[in-house]
PDB file of C-alpha atoms in Angstrom:
ATOM      1  CA  MET I   1    -121.960 415.452 242.522  1.00 47.00           C
ATOM      2  CA  SER I   2    -123.589 418.428 244.167  1.00 46.00           C
ATOM      3  CA  ALA I   3    -122.179 420.345 247.106  1.00 44.00           C
ATOM      4  CA  SER I   4    -125.271 419.367 249.121  1.00 44.00           C
ATOM      5  CA  ALA I   5    -124.466 415.696 248.561  1.00 47.00           C
ATOM      6  CA  LEU I   6    -120.960 416.358 249.853  1.00 48.00           C
ATOM      7  CA  GLY I   7    -122.395 417.864 253.025  1.00 48.00           C
ATOM      8  CA  ARG I   8    -124.184 414.609 253.851  1.00 53.00           C
ATOM      9  CA  THR I   9    -121.391 412.206 252.948  1.00 59.00           C
ATOM     10  CA  THR I  10    -117.706 412.358 253.640  1.00 86.00           C
ATOM     11  CA  VAL I  11    -116.189 411.813 250.198  1.00 89.00           C
ATOM     12  CA  LYS I  12    -112.557 411.771 249.085  1.00 90.00           C
ATOM     13  CA  ILE I  13    -110.816 411.071 245.817  1.00 91.00           C
ATOM     14  CA  LEU I  14    -107.422 409.430 246.198  1.00 92.00           C
ATOM     15  CA  ALA I  15    -104.956 408.932 243.354  1.00 92.00           C
ATOM     16  CA  LEU I  16    -102.216 406.348 243.807  1.00 90.00           C
ATOM     17  CA  GLY I  17     -99.125 406.855 241.692  1.00 87.00           C
ATOM     18  CA  SER I  18     -95.800 408.636 241.409  1.00 83.00           C
ATOM     19  CA  SER I  19     -93.975 411.047 239.159  1.00 81.00           C
ATOM     20  CA  HIS I  20     -92.258 408.198 237.271  1.00 81.00           C
ATOM     21  CA  ALA I  21     -93.188 406.641 233.921  1.00 80.00           C
ATOM     22  CA  ASP I  22     -96.603 404.928 233.735  1.00 78.00           C
ATOM     23  CA  ASP I  23     -97.210 405.559 237.443  1.00 78.00           C
ATOM     24  CA  GLN I  24     -97.965 409.200 236.553  1.00 87.00           C
ATOM     25  CA  LEU I  25    -101.299 408.229 235.040  1.00 88.00           C
ATOM     26  CA  ALA I  26    -103.373 408.281 238.246  1.00 89.00           C
ATOM     27  CA  TRP I  27    -101.980 411.674 239.261  1.00 90.00           C
ATOM     28  CA  ARG I  28    -102.606 413.096 235.780  1.00 90.00           C
ATOM     29  CA  CYS I  29    -106.184 411.835 235.858  1.00 89.00           C
ATOM     30  CA  ALA I  30    -106.601 413.538 239.239  1.00 88.00           C
ATOM     31  CA  GLU I  31    -105.260 416.810 237.796  1.00 88.00           C
ATOM     32  CA  MET I  32    -107.763 416.613 234.946  1.00 90.00           C
ATOM     33  CA  LEU I  33    -110.633 415.951 237.347  1.00 89.00           C
ATOM     34  CA  ARG I  34    -109.722 418.843 239.657  1.00 88.00           C
ATOM     35  CA  ALA I  35    -111.162 421.490 237.307  1.00 88.00           C
ATOM     36  CA  ASP I  36    -114.587 419.790 237.350  1.00 91.00           C
ATOM     37  CA  LEU I  37    -114.837 419.091 241.081  1.00 89.00           C
ATOM     38  CA  PRO I  38    -116.171 421.267 243.864  1.00 90.00           C
ATOM     39  CA  PRO I  39    -113.242 422.929 245.665  1.00 86.00           C
ATOM     40  CA  GLU I  40    -114.290 421.410 249.016  1.00 87.00           C
ATOM     41  CA  LEU I  41    -113.952 417.847 247.691  1.00 88.00           C
ATOM     42  CA  PRO I  42    -110.585 416.454 248.799  1.00 86.00           C
ATOM     43  CA  LEU I  43    -108.468 415.109 245.956  1.00 89.00           C
ATOM     44  CA  ILE I  44    -105.253 413.654 247.367  1.00 91.00           C
ATOM     45  CA  CYS I  45    -102.281 412.170 245.515  1.00 91.00           C
ATOM     46  CA  LEU I  46    -100.597 409.262 247.305  1.00 91.00           C
ATOM     47  CA  THR I  47     -97.375 407.396 246.589  1.00 89.00           C
ATOM     48  CA  GLN I  48     -97.833 404.275 248.766  1.00 87.00           C
ATOM     49  CA  PRO I  49    -100.915 402.055 249.248  1.00 85.00           C
ATOM     50  CA  LEU I  50    -100.511 402.139 253.026  1.00 86.00           C
ATOM     51  CA  GLU I  51    -101.103 405.908 252.910  1.00 88.00           C
ATOM     52  CA  LEU I  52    -104.751 405.011 252.182  1.00 86.00           C
ATOM     53  CA  VAL I  53    -105.219 404.122 255.834  1.00 84.00           C
ATOM     54  CA  ASP I  54    -104.483 407.726 256.841  1.00 86.00           C
ATOM     55  CA  HIS I  55    -107.336 408.979 254.660  1.00 86.00           C
ATOM     56  CA  LEU I  56    -110.082 406.392 255.218  1.00 83.00           C
ATOM     57  CA  ARG I  57    -111.150 407.321 258.754  1.00 82.00           C
ATOM     58  CA  GLY I  58    -114.487 409.119 258.667  1.00 82.00           C
ATOM     59  CA  CYS I  59    -115.027 408.486 254.955  1.00 84.00           C
ATOM     60  CA  GLU I  60    -118.291 407.094 253.765  1.00 85.00           C
ATOM     61  CA  ARG I  61    -117.177 407.022 250.145  1.00 86.00           C
ATOM     62  CA  VAL I  62    -113.711 406.910 248.595  1.00 87.00           C
ATOM     63  CA  TYR I  63    -112.938 407.001 244.907  1.00 88.00           C
ATOM     64  CA  LEU I  64    -109.511 405.546 244.240  1.00 87.00           C
ATOM     65  CA  ILE I  65    -107.646 406.155 240.994  1.00 88.00           C
ATOM     66  CA  ASP I  66    -104.806 403.728 240.317  1.00 85.00           C
ATOM     67  CA  ALA I  67    -103.170 402.887 237.016  1.00 79.00           C
ATOM     68  CA  ALA I  68    -102.756 399.147 237.276  1.00 75.00           C
ATOM     69  CA  ASP I  69    -102.794 396.094 235.062  1.00 71.00           C
ATOM     70  CA  GLY I  70    -106.422 395.047 235.298  1.00 70.00           C
ATOM     71  CA  GLY I  71    -106.096 392.303 232.729  1.00 76.00           C
ATOM     72  CA  GLY I  72    -107.705 394.234 229.872  1.00 81.00           C
ATOM     73  CA  PRO I  73    -106.266 396.354 227.101  1.00 87.00           C
ATOM     74  CA  PRO I  74    -104.564 399.638 228.088  1.00 79.00           C
ATOM     75  CA  GLY I  75    -107.126 402.301 228.891  1.00 79.00           C
ATOM     76  CA  THR I  76    -109.710 399.859 230.244  1.00 82.00           C
ATOM     77  CA  ILE I  77    -111.557 401.265 233.252  1.00 81.00           C
ATOM     78  CA  VAL I  78    -112.440 398.808 235.997  1.00 80.00           C
ATOM     79  CA  ARG I  79    -114.947 399.785 238.681  1.00 81.00           C
ATOM     80  CA  LEU I  80    -114.894 397.801 241.900  1.00 78.00           C
ATOM     81  CA  GLN I  81    -117.088 398.319 244.922  1.00 78.00           C
ATOM     82  CA  TRP I  82    -115.924 397.119 248.336  1.00 74.00           C
ATOM     83  CA  PRO I  83    -116.167 394.293 249.153  1.00 75.00           C
ATOM     84  CA  ASP I  84    -115.561 392.777 245.744  1.00 76.00           C
ATOM     85  CA  PRO I  85    -114.395 389.174 245.295  1.00 77.00           C
ATOM     86  CA  ARG I  86    -112.042 390.348 242.535  1.00 72.00           C
ATOM     87  CA  ILE I  87    -110.003 392.204 245.149  1.00 69.00           C
ATOM     88  CA  SER I  88    -107.609 389.586 246.394  1.00 65.00           C
ATOM     89  CA  ALA I  89    -106.885 389.372 250.108  1.00 55.00           C
ATOM     90  CA  GLU I  90    -103.507 387.859 249.283  1.00 54.00           C
ATOM     91  CA  PRO I  91    -100.611 390.211 249.951  1.00 52.00           C
ATOM     92  CA  THR I  92     -98.903 391.124 246.703  1.00 55.00           C
ATOM     93  CA  GLY I  93     -96.077 393.415 245.769  1.00 53.00           C
ATOM     94  CA  SER I  94     -96.324 396.308 243.378  1.00 55.00           C
ATOM     95  CA  SER I  95     -94.238 399.194 242.128  1.00 50.00           C
ATOM     96  CA  HIS I  96     -95.360 400.886 245.364  1.00 49.00           C
ATOM     97  CA  GLY I  97     -94.040 398.127 247.649  1.00 57.00           C
ATOM     98  CA  LEU I  98     -97.014 396.615 249.461  1.00 61.00           C
ATOM     99  CA  GLY I  99     -99.848 396.000 247.034  1.00 66.00           C
ATOM    100  CA  LEU I 100    -103.104 397.926 246.998  1.00 70.00           C
ATOM    101  CA  SER I 101    -105.279 394.921 247.850  1.00 68.00           C
ATOM    102  CA  ALA I 102    -103.175 394.191 250.931  1.00 69.00           C
ATOM    103  CA  ALA I 103    -103.496 397.807 252.078  1.00 70.00           C
ATOM    104  CA  LEU I 104    -107.280 397.687 251.654  1.00 67.00           C
TER     105      LEU I 104
END
């Protein structure tokens, strides 16, 4: 993504996780991405899905990294684009408390 594209669109990368066990994966992916991203592109590590709300205002595009059980083998990457019928509107719990789909 070029810096000129960033100037036209408000873009953020958010990583949902924690410093514990498997939950570290999203944050570690974010760390690996940081070296390849323009410095002006916000890359923010979150611990709770509800924190998303604080970062969505004014965004035209958000990339969310979350290590979750997507139903496939470990390491499977799932790309969803909002709105997506696979994102359940039903409130669910997670290791973060309120589930990601409920926060969205």
